[in-house]
Amino acid sequence: GLGRTFWPKCLLISLSTSPVPFGHAFLQLHPRTIPHVELFPVISRAVPKYRVAIQSHNDNKDNDNALLDAIYQMKDAAPHMDAKRIFHGKGEYYPGLEHLTLDWFDPVFLLTSHNQDLEDDEVQTYRQALQETFHPENEEVSLVYQCRNVNTPTVTRIISGPSPPNPHIVTEQNGTLKYIVDITRNQNHGLFLDMANGREFVLNDAQEKNVLNLFAYTCGFSVAALIGGARQVVNMDMSHGALKVGQRNHDCNGIGRTHDSRGKARFLAHDIFKSWGKLKKLGPYDLIIMDPPSYQTGSFVAKKDYIKLIRRIPSLITPNGKAMLCLNAPELNSKFLIDLVKDTIPDELEFV
């Protein structure tokens, strides 16, 4: 990544080794009664207080200017780089800035405030910092500001620079992965940047595997898996619209068609909880990815529904298989998922 600010809410945690700097390690589960099955890794987007590589020069977590600090630390970053989460206030490392995130969707910066609208002068302060850092003498920096409130509609404004391109295609992994995003129209932009290292893990682990991608959204994990050499990816999500964008993502990368020698993708717009039989027929799976919403009225509530997913893992996974459990909930950390596995299927899988 940029190596100059916070690691987003996506974290691999080691239970069997000593802590490593900046919170990038691994967690594995091994079998008890099922031979050679491992459940790997729990990825929680909600684990706070971890950062990567070179941190801000002022490491005081009470620093009110942490976002500005992060921007100025990016001065030597390449002008055209992969999509990145630059500042992750939702990681709760800096009290008072939990509502802010800053993302780079080349060629546009996206500043987001959650449940707290920013004053115009504060937005302009961040715009000026970006201008000074990236375009001190030439074109105007492109900045979009979005305010997301629970009880009122999301408001999105172009603060400076040209409008985002249409179609807007961004990359990850040094241009290896391509994704279509829309940062001006929708609250969810098509790519969750706080799951970047999850996609990196899948890219590096999917060779010759049959992959199940549940709550697939726009199929970012599927793209990573097929580019990484997966034989097949089964994508399931209730949203037809999201899966259509997912198909476009595969087309953008030149992958996923039935005649593609690198593997194929399936796109199933079904209710996961009513589709276990179909999923089982398409399995078993060498890699299972579960990335549900933390709370979605009428479809999924993590605290009560995640256990239903975990119960299904043993019937879907292959010997030597892996599962990646993800969760976007600041109030629930990795221990929530770890304990669910221990309490739900203790005789089949265990952490090491």
XYZ file of C-alpha atoms in Angstrom:
352
model
C 0.000 0.000 0.000
C 1.020 3.608 0.373
C 2.710 2.726 3.637
C 2.029 6.157 5.085
C -1.149 5.916 7.028
C -3.609 3.449 8.548
C -4.188 -0.151 7.641
C -7.898 -0.417 6.979
C -10.320 -2.642 8.818
C -9.032 -5.722 7.042
C -6.585 -7.592 9.242
C -5.075 -11.045 9.420
C -4.227 -11.913 13.018
C -1.800 -14.556 14.221
C -2.788 -16.685 17.202
C 0.223 -18.955 16.993
C 3.104 -16.508 16.580
C 4.221 -13.387 18.357
C 2.649 -10.132 17.175
C 4.172 -8.624 14.063
C 4.505 -4.914 13.351
C 1.497 -3.167 11.874
C -0.889 -6.096 12.339
C -0.314 -8.139 9.179
C -0.066 -11.814 10.100
C -2.174 -14.930 9.712
C -4.744 -16.967 11.556
C -5.464 -20.597 10.717
C -7.768 -23.334 11.855
C -7.011 -27.024 11.631
C -9.267 -30.064 11.753
C -10.315 -32.222 14.604
C -12.652 -34.826 13.184
C -12.345 -33.811 9.531
C -8.882 -34.798 8.278
C -6.700 -32.111 6.739
C -9.277 -29.338 6.705
C -8.216 -25.885 7.742
C -10.280 -22.759 8.125
C -8.216 -19.788 7.033
C -8.181 -16.758 7.808
C -10.619 -14.657 9.730
C -10.475 -11.227 8.156
C -12.219 -8.596 10.199
C -12.592 -5.143 8.721
C -13.408 -3.897 12.193
C -10.173 -4.415 14.104
C -8.975 -0.988 15.266
C -5.629 0.487 16.178
C -3.378 -1.059 13.540
C -1.382 0.841 10.974
C 1.042 -0.069 8.211
C 4.637 0.569 7.325
C 5.729 4.187 7.755
C 3.287 5.865 10.080
C 2.480 9.528 10.403
C 5.401 11.476 11.796
C 3.247 12.419 14.792
C 2.152 9.091 16.309
C 0.017 10.595 19.069
C -3.431 9.098 18.736
C -4.924 12.347 20.010
C -3.519 14.229 17.025
C -6.385 16.256 15.555
C -4.481 16.683 12.278
C -3.910 12.972 11.589
C -5.706 13.107 8.242
C -3.702 16.129 7.116
C -0.572 14.402 8.341
C -1.428 11.334 6.277
C -1.977 13.449 3.160
C 1.340 15.257 3.437
C 3.170 11.969 4.077
C 2.036 10.861 0.605
C 4.128 13.446 -1.177
C 6.409 10.918 -2.875
C 3.607 8.556 -3.941
C 3.244 7.878 -7.639
C 0.700 10.118 -9.385
C -1.024 7.093 -10.934
C -1.344 4.329 -8.401
C -3.695 1.567 -7.431
C -6.905 2.350 -5.590
C -6.120 2.784 -1.876
C -7.722 3.523 1.448
C -5.489 6.404 2.528
C -7.019 7.263 5.897
C -9.274 4.972 7.896
C -10.806 6.909 10.743
C -13.347 4.138 11.266
C -10.501 2.036 12.613
C -10.883 4.174 15.754
C -7.185 4.887 16.238
C -7.688 8.644 16.470
C -10.573 9.735 18.720
C -12.611 12.452 17.084
C -11.818 11.328 13.539
C -13.791 8.074 13.527
C -16.223 9.570 11.003
C -13.625 10.217 8.285
C -12.163 8.137 5.491
C -10.093 9.225 2.511
C -9.808 7.032 -0.579
C -7.933 7.211 -3.849
C -9.853 6.038 -6.912
C -7.481 7.139 -9.676
C -7.772 9.954 -10.767
C -10.087 11.108 -7.948
C -9.838 11.440 -4.180
C -12.973 10.608 -2.211
C -13.421 12.170 1.230
C -16.248 10.552 3.212
C -17.795 11.669 6.479
C -20.108 9.275 8.299
C -23.036 10.738 10.267
C -21.346 14.104 10.662
C -21.417 16.693 7.888
C -18.208 18.707 7.550
C -18.097 22.482 7.431
C -17.034 23.904 4.081
C -13.816 25.315 5.479
C -12.777 21.891 6.795
C -13.399 20.292 3.406
C -11.366 23.068 1.783
C -8.527 22.474 4.238
C -8.259 18.864 3.095
C -8.594 19.915 -0.546
C -5.748 22.383 -0.162
C -3.535 19.734 1.443
C -4.205 17.360 -1.458
C -3.530 20.151 -3.955
C -0.216 21.043 -2.353
C 0.835 17.406 -2.136
C -0.126 16.153 -5.598
C -0.550 19.122 -7.946
C 1.306 22.098 -6.496
C 1.940 23.782 -9.853
C -0.394 22.330 -12.464
C -3.920 20.935 -12.767
C -6.550 21.139 -10.058
C -6.800 18.110 -7.799
C -9.975 16.036 -8.243
C -11.866 15.717 -4.965
C -15.338 14.333 -4.281
C -16.931 14.767 -0.863
C -19.656 12.472 0.417
C -21.636 12.688 3.659
C -23.447 9.532 4.738
C -26.127 9.802 7.385
C -28.279 7.026 8.780
C -31.562 8.932 8.712
C -31.078 11.237 5.711
C -30.083 10.666 2.088
C -26.406 10.474 1.211
C -25.089 13.749 -0.204
C -22.257 13.718 -2.757
C -20.517 16.850 -4.091
C -17.674 17.415 -6.521
C -15.414 19.842 -4.642
C -12.726 20.448 -7.242
C -11.328 19.163 -10.486
C -13.104 17.355 -13.303
C -15.878 14.841 -12.759
C -14.835 11.195 -12.375
C -14.499 9.333 -15.676
C -17.329 7.192 -17.020
C -16.732 4.298 -16.998
C -14.424 4.664 -14.035
C -11.966 1.763 -13.912
C -9.434 1.441 -11.091
C -6.757 -1.124 -10.344
C -5.201 -3.077 -7.487
C -2.039 -5.161 -7.173
C 0.061 -2.928 -9.436
C -2.546 -2.954 -12.161
C -3.156 -6.709 -12.068
C -6.803 -6.418 -10.982
C -9.289 -4.030 -12.608
C -12.612 -2.913 -11.156
C -15.446 -0.649 -12.237
C -16.477 1.921 -9.614
C -18.984 4.756 -9.340
C -18.125 7.210 -6.580
C -20.682 9.915 -7.364
C -24.011 8.094 -7.620
C -24.058 5.296 -5.065
C -23.301 4.946 -1.397
C -21.475 1.707 -2.140
C -19.033 2.441 -4.917
C -18.444 -1.047 -6.290
C -15.200 -1.828 -4.460
C -14.598 -1.955 -0.706
C -11.038 -0.701 -0.289
C -10.875 -1.890 3.318
C -10.810 -5.472 1.990
C -7.775 -4.995 -0.269
C -5.518 -7.431 1.569
C -8.306 -9.998 1.516
C -8.303 -9.817 -2.285
C -4.512 -10.047 -2.232
C -4.711 -13.254 -0.201
C -7.241 -14.758 -2.640
C -5.108 -13.750 -5.639
C -2.145 -15.612 -4.170
C -4.039 -18.633 -2.860
C -6.596 -19.554 -5.539
C -4.459 -21.534 -7.978
C -6.430 -24.538 -9.332
C -9.135 -24.145 -6.684
C -12.906 -24.321 -6.751
C -13.982 -21.137 -4.954
C -17.277 -20.184 -3.320
C -17.847 -16.445 -2.962
C -20.864 -15.714 -0.745
C -22.351 -12.207 -0.514
C -20.356 -11.607 -3.673
C -21.524 -8.002 -4.304
C -19.611 -6.917 -7.451
C -17.415 -10.018 -7.339
C -14.078 -8.448 -6.451
C -12.917 -11.672 -4.803
C -13.938 -13.625 -7.901
C -11.798 -11.455 -10.157
C -8.831 -11.935 -7.824
C -9.396 -15.706 -7.677
C -9.615 -16.197 -11.437
C -6.621 -13.968 -12.136
C -4.859 -16.095 -9.518
C -5.644 -19.299 -11.426
C -8.873 -20.619 -9.875
C -10.685 -23.350 -11.814
C -14.132 -22.015 -10.968
C -15.747 -19.344 -8.812
C -19.369 -19.558 -7.721
C -20.623 -16.046 -6.893
C -23.887 -15.726 -4.983
C -25.647 -12.547 -3.939
C -29.288 -11.463 -3.711
C -28.637 -8.326 -5.776
C -29.056 -8.789 -9.536
C -27.644 -5.303 -10.092
C -24.466 -5.960 -8.115
C -23.862 -9.237 -9.941
C -24.299 -7.472 -13.304
C -21.508 -5.108 -12.307
C -19.570 -8.200 -11.246
C -19.973 -9.646 -14.734
C -18.688 -6.379 -16.176
C -15.699 -6.587 -13.828
C -14.901 -10.021 -15.221
C -15.258 -8.752 -18.781
C -12.991 -5.830 -17.946
C -10.315 -8.308 -16.865
C -10.939 -10.686 -19.779
C -11.816 -13.573 -17.485
C -14.664 -15.761 -16.331
C -16.198 -16.873 -19.614
C -16.902 -20.565 -20.179
C -14.301 -20.816 -22.952
C -11.602 -19.125 -20.849
C -8.832 -21.590 -20.068
C -8.142 -19.761 -16.808
C -11.401 -20.830 -15.253
C -15.003 -19.693 -15.266
C -17.332 -17.760 -13.026
C -20.954 -18.431 -12.130
C -23.263 -15.606 -11.057
C -26.252 -16.697 -8.968
C -28.743 -14.075 -7.784
C -30.263 -16.141 -4.987
C -31.017 -15.974 -1.290
C -28.048 -17.786 0.220
C -30.062 -19.166 3.117
C -32.439 -20.862 0.661
C -29.731 -22.144 -1.682
C -27.562 -24.532 0.326
C -28.628 -27.496 -1.806
C -27.588 -25.800 -5.041
C -24.315 -24.649 -3.533
C -23.539 -28.157 -2.323
C -24.097 -29.580 -5.825
C -21.557 -27.132 -7.267
C -19.019 -27.987 -4.552
C -17.125 -29.051 -2.666
C -14.961 -25.958 -2.441
C -11.273 -25.547 -1.818
C -11.759 -21.934 -0.748
C -14.902 -20.450 0.795
C -15.242 -16.682 1.148
C -17.927 -15.165 3.362
C -18.203 -11.374 3.393
C -21.728 -10.514 4.545
C -23.025 -7.084 5.546
C -22.965 -6.453 9.267
C -26.586 -5.325 9.211
C -29.055 -5.367 6.344
C -32.733 -5.167 7.192
C -34.618 -8.256 6.144
C -31.610 -10.234 4.924
C -28.681 -10.396 7.355
C -27.780 -9.346 10.885
C -24.290 -10.481 11.831
C -24.929 -11.063 15.511
C -27.685 -13.595 14.870
C -27.119 -14.822 11.301
C -23.362 -15.373 10.950
C -23.644 -18.544 12.999
C -25.932 -19.976 10.310
C -23.153 -19.558 7.745
C -20.494 -21.134 9.930
C -22.647 -24.224 10.521
C -22.602 -24.907 6.780
C -18.832 -24.824 6.302
C -18.115 -28.529 7.026
C -20.655 -29.678 4.418
C -19.236 -27.418 1.706
C -15.475 -27.535 2.147
C -12.933 -30.023 0.775
C -10.192 -31.765 2.711
C -7.320 -29.262 2.917
C -9.876 -26.533 2.182
C -9.762 -23.007 3.499
C -12.430 -20.516 4.501
C -12.090 -16.761 4.787
C -14.543 -15.125 7.165
C -15.029 -11.382 6.811
C -17.060 -8.825 8.707
C -17.529 -5.077 8.422
C -18.655 -4.059 11.893
C -16.595 -1.685 14.048
C -18.398 -2.941 17.144
C -17.455 -6.593 16.439
C -13.818 -7.606 16.227
C -12.139 -10.834 15.113
C -12.810 -12.465 18.464
C -16.504 -12.466 17.604
C -15.861 -14.709 14.595
C -13.256 -16.816 16.353
C -15.613 -17.547 19.222
C -18.477 -18.320 16.848
C -16.419 -21.014 15.157
C -15.261 -22.454 18.475
C -18.783 -22.499 19.884
C -20.546 -23.720 16.744
C -18.352 -26.430 15.196
C -15.684 -27.177 17.821
C -15.434 -30.841 16.839
C -14.844 -30.181 13.152
C -12.488 -27.200 13.022
C -10.162 -25.479 15.390
C -7.829 -22.507 15.425
C -4.104 -22.923 15.847
